[in-house]
Tab-separated table of C-alpha atoms in Angstrom:
chain	number	residue	atom	x	y	z
A	175	MET	CA	54.602	-32.020	-82.749
A	176	THR	CA	53.162	-33.751	-79.682
A	177	LEU	CA	52.728	-31.991	-76.368
A	178	ASN	CA	53.672	-33.268	-72.942
A	179	ALA	CA	50.986	-35.424	-71.370
A	180	PRO	CA	48.047	-33.402	-69.975
A	181	PRO	CA	46.962	-33.665	-66.321
A	182	ALA	CA	45.659	-37.093	-65.323
A	183	PRO	CA	41.930	-37.595	-64.748
A	184	THR	CA	40.791	-36.352	-61.357
A	185	THR	CA	40.341	-38.955	-58.622
A	186	ALA	CA	37.277	-37.091	-57.318
A	187	ILE	CA	35.058	-38.791	-59.931
A	188	ASP	CA	34.058	-42.454	-59.985
A	189	TRP	CA	34.845	-42.952	-63.662
A	190	ASP	CA	33.419	-46.486	-63.731
A	191	ASN	CA	29.977	-45.258	-62.709
A	192	LEU	CA	29.749	-41.923	-64.504
A	193	GLY	CA	26.466	-41.302	-66.319
A	194	PHE	CA	25.191	-38.566	-68.637
A	195	LYS	CA	24.290	-35.724	-66.293
A	196	TRP	CA	25.679	-32.445	-65.016
A	197	VAL	CA	28.996	-32.515	-63.128
A	198	ASP	CA	30.621	-29.338	-61.806
A	199	THR	CA	33.916	-28.524	-63.535
A	200	ASN	CA	36.425	-25.663	-63.410
A	201	GLY	CA	34.364	-23.385	-65.639
A	202	HIS	CA	33.438	-22.501	-69.216
A	203	ALA	CA	34.618	-20.310	-72.106
A	204	LYS	CA	32.557	-17.199	-72.808
A	205	TYR	CA	32.587	-14.616	-75.640
A	206	ILE	CA	30.439	-11.529	-76.208
A	207	TYR	CA	29.366	-10.031	-79.540
A	208	SER	CA	28.669	-6.304	-79.293
A	209	ASN	CA	28.966	-3.304	-81.621
A	210	GLY	CA	29.621	-5.559	-84.589
A	211	GLN	CA	32.478	-7.644	-83.234
A	212	TRP	CA	33.383	-10.501	-80.923
A	213	ASP	CA	35.555	-9.849	-77.861
A	214	GLN	CA	38.635	-11.848	-76.827
A	215	GLY	CA	36.607	-14.031	-74.499
A	216	GLU	CA	37.298	-15.269	-70.998
A	217	PHE	CA	37.302	-18.434	-68.931
A	218	VAL	CA	34.482	-18.119	-66.398
A	219	LYS	CA	34.723	-20.097	-63.165
A	220	ASP	CA	31.003	-20.290	-62.611
A	221	SER	CA	28.108	-22.506	-63.749
A	222	TYR	CA	25.630	-19.635	-64.029
A	223	ILE	CA	25.116	-16.754	-66.445
A	224	LYS	CA	23.541	-13.367	-65.813
A	225	MET	CA	21.116	-12.300	-68.529
A	226	HIS	CA	18.795	-9.357	-69.088
A	227	ILE	CA	15.139	-10.242	-68.546
A	228	CYS	CA	14.357	-8.753	-71.979
A	229	ALA	CA	16.858	-11.015	-73.757
A	230	PRO	CA	15.368	-12.507	-76.963
A	231	ALA	CA	16.908	-15.839	-75.936
A	232	LEU	CA	14.440	-15.902	-73.017
A	233	ASN	CA	11.461	-14.236	-74.677
A	234	TYR	CA	11.623	-15.482	-78.270
A	235	GLY	CA	13.906	-18.496	-78.170
A	236	GLN	CA	16.709	-16.800	-80.094
A	237	GLU	CA	19.386	-19.392	-79.410
A	238	CYS	CA	21.101	-22.417	-80.901
A	239	PHE	CA	23.516	-25.044	-79.640
A	240	GLU	CA	25.857	-27.869	-80.596
A	241	GLY	CA	27.090	-31.134	-79.090
A	242	ILE	CA	30.719	-32.289	-79.377
A	243	LYS	CA	33.047	-34.667	-77.544
A	244	ALA	CA	36.714	-34.567	-76.538
A	245	TYR	CA	38.627	-37.770	-75.849
A	246	ARG	CA	41.725	-38.832	-73.955
A	247	CYS	CA	43.522	-40.789	-76.668
A	248	LYS	CA	45.838	-43.784	-76.552
A	249	ASP	CA	48.956	-41.588	-76.670
A	250	GLY	CA	47.741	-39.672	-73.601
A	251	GLN	CA	46.776	-36.521	-75.486
A	252	VAL	CA	43.312	-34.963	-75.442
A	253	ARG	CA	41.656	-34.100	-78.759
A	254	ILE	CA	38.241	-32.886	-79.925
A	255	PHE	CA	36.205	-34.686	-82.584
A	256	ARG	CA	35.487	-32.489	-85.635
A	257	PRO	CA	34.780	-29.118	-83.950
A	258	ASP	CA	35.139	-27.361	-87.316
A	259	ALA	CA	32.141	-29.284	-88.699
A	260	ASN	CA	30.029	-28.248	-85.717
A	261	ALA	CA	31.177	-24.657	-86.188
A	262	ARG	CA	29.816	-24.624	-89.733
A	263	ARG	CA	26.515	-26.128	-88.616
A	264	MET	CA	26.133	-23.509	-85.883
A	265	GLN	CA	26.677	-20.802	-88.477
A	266	TYR	CA	23.718	-22.219	-90.415
A	267	SER	CA	21.571	-22.264	-87.280
A	268	ALA	CA	22.638	-18.719	-86.351
A	269	ASP	CA	21.722	-17.425	-89.791
A	270	LEU	CA	18.280	-19.013	-89.604
A	271	ALA	CA	17.631	-17.454	-86.171
A	272	CYS	CA	19.043	-14.044	-87.181
A	273	MET	CA	22.017	-14.225	-84.817
A	274	ALA	CA	25.608	-13.060	-85.168
A	275	PRO	CA	27.537	-16.015	-86.634
A	276	VAL	CA	30.484	-17.359	-84.665
A	277	PRO	CA	33.557	-17.466	-86.951
A	278	GLU	CA	34.897	-20.987	-87.361
A	279	ASP	CA	38.305	-20.164	-85.894
A	280	LEU	CA	36.722	-18.516	-82.841
A	281	PHE	CA	34.380	-21.472	-82.367
A	282	VAL	CA	37.270	-23.952	-82.431
A	283	GLU	CA	39.368	-21.692	-80.183
A	284	ALA	CA	36.525	-21.551	-77.639
A	285	CYS	CA	36.191	-25.343	-77.650
A	286	VAL	CA	39.928	-25.819	-77.136
A	287	ARG	CA	39.920	-23.151	-74.411
A	288	ALA	CA	37.073	-24.837	-72.543
A	289	VAL	CA	38.803	-28.215	-72.702
A	290	ALA	CA	42.223	-26.784	-71.821
A	291	GLY	CA	40.804	-25.391	-68.586
A	292	ASN	CA	39.199	-28.721	-67.684
A	293	LEU	CA	41.678	-31.383	-68.776
A	294	GLU	CA	41.451	-33.296	-65.498
A	295	PHE	CA	37.754	-33.852	-66.237
A	296	VAL	CA	38.436	-35.776	-69.459
A	297	PRO	CA	37.719	-39.444	-68.633
A	298	PRO	CA	40.560	-41.972	-68.744
A	299	TYR	CA	41.575	-43.573	-72.019
A	300	GLY	CA	39.777	-46.884	-72.462
A	301	SER	CA	36.936	-46.010	-70.080
A	302	GLY	CA	34.461	-45.404	-72.883
A	303	GLY	CA	33.785	-41.941	-71.492
A	304	ALA	CA	34.425	-38.503	-72.955
A	305	LEU	CA	34.264	-34.813	-72.157
A	306	TYR	CA	30.996	-33.540	-73.632
A	307	LEU	CA	31.105	-29.983	-75.000
A	308	ARG	CA	27.962	-27.885	-75.319
A	309	PRO	CA	28.567	-24.728	-77.409
A	310	LEU	CA	25.648	-22.353	-76.878
A	311	LEU	CA	24.805	-19.131	-78.739
A	312	LEU	CA	22.291	-16.805	-77.074
A	313	GLY	CA	20.624	-13.517	-77.939
A	314	THR	CA	21.307	-11.802	-74.595
A	315	GLY	CA	21.038	-8.055	-75.241
A	316	PRO	CA	17.752	-6.386	-74.166
A	317	GLU	CA	15.081	-6.200	-76.894
A	318	ILE	CA	11.378	-6.434	-76.086
A	319	GLY	CA	10.271	-5.929	-79.701
A	320	LEU	CA	10.358	-8.770	-82.195
A	321	TYR	CA	13.842	-7.907	-83.404
A	322	PRO	CA	17.271	-9.573	-83.165
A	323	ALA	CA	19.200	-9.046	-79.951
A	324	PRO	CA	21.696	-6.150	-79.949
A	325	GLU	CA	24.209	-8.367	-78.146
A	326	PHE	CA	25.022	-12.085	-78.251
A	327	THR	CA	26.761	-14.451	-75.872
A	328	PHE	CA	28.638	-17.520	-77.077
A	329	LEU	CA	29.804	-19.998	-74.476
A	330	VAL	CA	31.208	-23.514	-74.352
A	331	MET	CA	30.477	-25.597	-71.254
A	332	VAL	CA	31.917	-29.053	-70.627
A	333	ILE	CA	30.585	-32.114	-68.806
A	334	PRO	CA	32.440	-35.393	-68.213
A	335	VAL	CA	30.206	-38.258	-69.348
A	336	GLY	CA	30.515	-42.006	-68.965
A	337	ASN	CA	30.372	-44.956	-71.312
A	338	PHE	CA	26.990	-44.867	-73.043
A	339	TYR	CA	27.250	-48.610	-73.637
A	340	LYS	CA	28.812	-49.885	-70.451
A	341	SER	CA	26.811	-53.116	-70.738
A	342	GLY	CA	27.302	-53.414	-74.489
A	343	VAL	CA	25.481	-52.000	-77.507
A	344	LYS	CA	21.910	-53.275	-77.263
A	345	PRO	CA	19.162	-52.705	-79.884
A	346	VAL	CA	16.126	-50.736	-78.664
A	347	ASP	CA	12.415	-50.440	-79.437
A	348	CYS	CA	11.092	-47.397	-81.316
A	349	LEU	CA	7.690	-45.722	-81.577
A	350	VAL	CA	6.573	-43.592	-84.542
A	351	VAL	CA	5.053	-40.260	-83.491
A	352	ASP	CA	2.117	-39.724	-85.842
A	353	ASN	CA	0.164	-37.119	-83.861
A	354	PHE	CA	2.844	-34.423	-83.817
A	355	ASP	CA	5.037	-32.871	-86.517
A	356	ARG	CA	8.557	-32.105	-85.341
A	357	ALA	CA	9.337	-29.644	-88.135
A	358	ALA	CA	7.661	-28.189	-91.221
A	359	PRO	CA	9.129	-28.812	-94.706
A	360	LEU	CA	10.181	-25.157	-95.040
A	361	GLY	CA	10.784	-24.674	-91.322
A	362	THR	CA	13.681	-24.940	-88.882
A	363	GLY	CA	14.221	-28.704	-88.706
A	364	ALA	CA	17.690	-28.531	-90.262
A	365	ALA	CA	18.937	-26.120	-87.567
A	366	LYS	CA	19.948	-27.041	-84.033
A	367	LEU	CA	17.584	-24.664	-82.261
A	368	GLY	CA	16.332	-25.369	-78.748
A	369	GLY	CA	12.792	-24.701	-79.958
A	370	ASN	CA	12.960	-27.840	-82.098
A	371	TYR	CA	13.501	-30.031	-79.058
A	372	ALA	CA	11.276	-28.803	-76.224
A	373	PRO	CA	7.968	-29.660	-77.974
A	374	VAL	CA	9.189	-33.237	-78.516
A	375	LEU	CA	9.760	-33.889	-74.806
A	376	LYS	CA	6.084	-34.598	-74.137
A	377	HIS	CA	5.963	-37.308	-76.796
A	378	SER	CA	9.351	-38.910	-76.125
A	379	SER	CA	8.672	-38.987	-72.371
A	380	ALA	CA	5.281	-40.637	-72.923
A	381	ALA	CA	6.915	-43.196	-75.228
A	382	LYS	CA	9.591	-44.034	-72.670
A	383	GLU	CA	6.930	-44.655	-70.047
A	384	LYS	CA	5.540	-47.285	-72.418
A	385	GLY	CA	8.950	-48.917	-72.881
A	386	TYR	CA	10.101	-47.267	-76.108
A	387	ALA	CA	13.635	-45.939	-75.835
A	388	ILE	CA	13.367	-43.747	-78.907
A	389	THR	CA	10.757	-42.037	-81.106
A	390	LEU	CA	10.715	-41.567	-84.885
A	391	HIS	CA	9.238	-38.698	-86.919
A	392	LEU	CA	7.976	-38.900	-90.490
A	393	ASP	CA	7.797	-36.060	-92.988
A	394	SER	CA	5.237	-33.468	-91.924
A	395	LYS	CA	3.633	-33.051	-95.347
A	396	THR	CA	2.618	-36.631	-96.136
A	397	HIS	CA	3.611	-38.745	-93.101
A	398	SER	CA	4.854	-41.316	-95.571
A	399	ASN	CA	8.635	-40.752	-95.542
A	400	VAL	CA	11.211	-41.117	-92.780
A	401	ASP	CA	12.676	-37.896	-91.356
A	402	GLU	CA	14.638	-38.562	-88.176
A	403	PHE	CA	14.478	-39.733	-84.582
A	404	SER	CA	13.648	-37.215	-81.860
A	405	THR	CA	17.230	-37.338	-80.600
A	406	SER	CA	19.287	-38.031	-83.702
A	407	ASN	CA	19.479	-38.956	-87.376
A	408	PHE	CA	18.043	-42.115	-88.941
A	409	VAL	CA	20.495	-44.401	-90.778
A	410	ALA	CA	20.073	-47.901	-92.133
A	411	LEU	CA	21.911	-50.741	-93.858
A	412	THR	CA	20.295	-52.948	-96.480
A	413	TYR	CA	20.800	-56.687	-96.538
A	414	PRO	CA	24.201	-57.430	-98.136
A	415	SER	CA	24.074	-57.848	-101.891
A	416	GLN	CA	24.625	-61.323	-103.309
A	417	SER	CA	27.222	-60.041	-105.773
A	418	ASP	CA	29.775	-58.552	-103.370
A	419	ASN	CA	28.292	-59.221	-99.901
A	420	THR	CA	28.238	-55.527	-98.981
A	421	PRO	CA	25.283	-53.473	-97.703
A	422	VAL	CA	24.035	-50.113	-98.916
A	423	PHE	CA	24.276	-47.321	-96.331
A	424	VAL	CA	21.001	-45.382	-96.424
A	425	ALA	CA	20.293	-41.942	-94.948
A	426	PRO	CA	17.102	-39.922	-95.570
A	427	GLU	CA	17.168	-36.770	-97.682
A	428	SER	CA	14.858	-34.120	-96.260
A	429	PRO	CA	14.917	-30.336	-95.720
A	430	SER	CA	13.559	-30.913	-92.207
A	431	ILE	CA	16.345	-32.945	-90.611
A	432	LEU	CA	19.574	-31.982	-88.917
A	433	ASN	CA	22.786	-32.555	-90.857
A	434	SER	CA	24.389	-34.768	-88.227
A	435	VAL	CA	28.187	-34.619	-87.970
A	436	THR	CA	28.106	-38.242	-86.815
A	437	LYS	CA	26.102	-39.207	-89.900
A	438	GLN	CA	28.545	-37.327	-92.149
A	439	SER	CA	31.379	-39.282	-90.545
A	440	LEU	CA	29.632	-42.638	-90.912
A	441	VAL	CA	28.975	-41.879	-94.586
A	442	GLN	CA	32.676	-41.221	-95.107
A	443	LEU	CA	33.617	-44.446	-93.338
A	444	ALA	CA	31.039	-46.454	-95.301
A	445	LYS	CA	32.507	-45.165	-98.549
A	446	SER	CA	35.998	-46.096	-97.349
A	447	PHE	CA	34.728	-49.670	-96.864
A	448	GLY	CA	33.624	-49.699	-100.492
A	449	TRP	CA	29.928	-49.604	-99.595
A	450	LYS	CA	27.387	-47.784	-101.722
A	451	VAL	CA	25.745	-44.788	-100.030
A	452	GLU	CA	22.189	-43.600	-100.717
A	453	ASN	CA	21.155	-40.166	-99.491
A	454	GLN	CA	17.589	-39.858	-100.743
A	455	VAL	CA	13.945	-39.902	-99.667
A	456	VAL	CA	13.287	-43.029	-97.587
A	457	PRO	CA	9.631	-44.118	-97.777
A	458	PHE	CA	8.255	-45.733	-94.621
A	459	THR	CA	7.396	-48.714	-96.813
A	460	ASP	CA	11.123	-49.503	-96.881
A	461	ILE	CA	10.654	-50.407	-93.218
A	462	THR	CA	7.373	-52.260	-93.622
A	463	ASP	CA	8.801	-54.216	-96.582
A	464	ASN	CA	11.850	-55.241	-94.527
A	465	ARG	CA	14.380	-53.649	-96.885
A	466	PHE	CA	16.824	-53.013	-94.040
A	467	GLU	CA	18.796	-55.557	-92.088
A	468	GLU	CA	19.935	-52.866	-89.664
A	469	ILE	CA	18.458	-49.525	-88.567
A	470	ALA	CA	20.038	-47.142	-86.076
A	471	ALA	CA	19.936	-43.682	-84.585
A	472	CYS	CA	23.255	-41.887	-84.897
A	473	GLY	CA	24.506	-38.920	-82.921
A	474	THR	CA	27.187	-37.480	-80.663
A	475	ALA	CA	26.021	-39.104	-77.422
A	476	ALA	CA	26.142	-42.771	-78.439
A	477	VAL	CA	27.484	-42.730	-82.045
A	478	ILE	CA	25.122	-45.588	-82.959
A	479	THR	CA	21.968	-46.862	-81.239
A	480	PRO	CA	20.623	-49.912	-83.101
A	481	VAL	CA	16.851	-50.309	-83.388
A	482	LYS	CA	15.225	-53.745	-83.224
A	483	THR	CA	11.534	-52.879	-83.626
A	484	ILE	CA	9.507	-49.922	-84.902
A	485	GLU	CA	5.843	-49.612	-83.902
A	486	ARG	CA	3.327	-47.490	-85.774
A	487	ALA	CA	-0.404	-47.301	-85.131
A	488	GLY	CA	-0.355	-50.504	-83.105
A	489	VAL	CA	1.615	-52.510	-85.671
A	490	THR	CA	5.144	-53.618	-84.740
A	491	TYR	CA	7.717	-54.122	-87.486
A	492	GLN	CA	10.657	-56.395	-86.702
A	493	ILE	CA	13.926	-55.038	-88.064
A	494	GLY	CA	16.343	-57.392	-89.786
A	495	THR	CA	16.951	-60.851	-88.413
A	496	GLU	CA	16.729	-62.419	-84.984
A	497	LYS	CA	20.497	-62.003	-84.716
A	498	THR	CA	20.449	-58.244	-85.429
A	499	ARG	CA	17.577	-57.798	-82.982
A	500	GLU	CA	19.596	-59.374	-80.171
A	501	ALA	CA	22.798	-57.392	-80.682
A	502	ILE	CA	24.257	-54.730	-82.934
A	503	GLY	CA	24.595	-56.073	-86.470
A	504	ALA	CA	27.883	-56.705	-88.240
A	505	GLY	CA	27.619	-53.631	-90.459
A	506	PHE	CA	26.976	-51.052	-87.777
A	507	LEU	CA	29.421	-52.796	-85.457
A	508	ARG	CA	32.140	-52.278	-88.057
A	509	LEU	CA	31.238	-48.591	-88.417
A	510	PHE	CA	31.005	-48.126	-84.640
A	511	THR	CA	34.355	-49.830	-84.033
A	512	GLU	CA	36.083	-47.782	-86.720
A	513	MET	CA	34.647	-44.495	-85.431
A	514	ARG	CA	35.516	-45.184	-81.811
A	515	GLY	CA	38.945	-46.387	-82.859
A	516	ILE	CA	39.662	-43.032	-84.483
A	517	GLN	CA	38.216	-41.090	-81.555
A	518	ASN	CA	40.302	-43.047	-79.040
A	519	GLY	CA	43.467	-42.853	-81.117
A	520	ASP	CA	43.629	-46.637	-81.447
A	521	ILE	CA	43.826	-46.411	-85.234
A	522	ALA	CA	45.057	-43.800	-87.694
A	523	ASP	CA	42.960	-40.700	-88.369
A	524	PRO	CA	43.315	-40.189	-92.139
A	525	TYR	CA	40.585	-37.519	-92.176
A	526	GLY	CA	42.030	-35.093	-89.630
A	527	TRP	CA	38.924	-35.433	-87.467
A	528	MET	CA	40.705	-35.358	-84.096
A	529	GLN	CA	41.798	-31.787	-83.354
A	530	PRO	CA	44.261	-30.348	-82.698
A	531	ALA	CA	46.504	-33.123	-83.987
A	532	GLU	CA	49.199	-32.380	-81.394
A	533	GLY	CA	46.742	-32.439	-78.500
A	534	ILE	CA	45.541	-29.767	-76.086
A	535	ALA	CA	47.904	-28.147	-73.602
A	536	PRO	CA	46.708	-27.057	-70.136
A	537	ARG	CA	45.590	-23.451	-69.881
A	538	TYR	CA	45.250	-21.756	-66.528
A	539	GLU	CA	43.206	-18.552	-66.463
């Protein structure tokens, strides 16, 4: 079943020049957990929330979040990319921070509800833009002691965002952060908690002032293995083998990194291409020894951000070849094109990633 076409994109936004920043929309979906159960939720036409000053979210950082995108597809329908996978990851984060878990069906319902009330803010098909969803779980009930909140708020806000690569996918320079550990081996690095990100801002901002678009963290115990970038997961492709001319897709194995939904998707695509996939400890020497022809950061915002150089302690390591340092390499380009093709509805979605399959109908509340 396919629904009638949703409302067209609003003409109040200059879609060709839309960036990645806040834009006012119709509102957000909001649910409250109290007395052991979640309510039926509501669509709130406001960009602000009222919270008790004793809320653990404010005092102790009891919160977690997700990042998802919805797309206006080739057939005119609007669909969300893998919200069920993000729901499961938020449940992991909630458990770690002692919060009431959001059931998967409620999570997906909230995402659909938020999009359904803001369909005119989904960028046009072919624009390269998307509707960014930010699910947010907060401990909002009053509790001044070091205990879990007695009440939780789950909301899903949406923001129309533009084409991350309007001028094309260009490789960037990276700086290794050696004087700060993002997450401890038995800590919270695998959860999407706000507290994992704020302490990194100082280092990533300083790096950007020096011309580095992205920063990389190594394992906190030995500083000898790759963990992840400050913004997203680390992935790499080896030089193609001489026997079958295919690369190996490499992703670090570590208890301190986020289980990226984008990375999971790229792994599945790589396997569908017949490529070998390695999910194991990645020593930094793999970079210094030039094992990889392509390295990239992968995440919701850009899908793939290729990296051309990595600097550590004053030494700059060139990644791959001159060709892969000038533009995205053939391997990641194939993965990027396949992923965006599925998200845009240009090619078949054999994995059921785009949800709901029939599209999202308008909902006026």
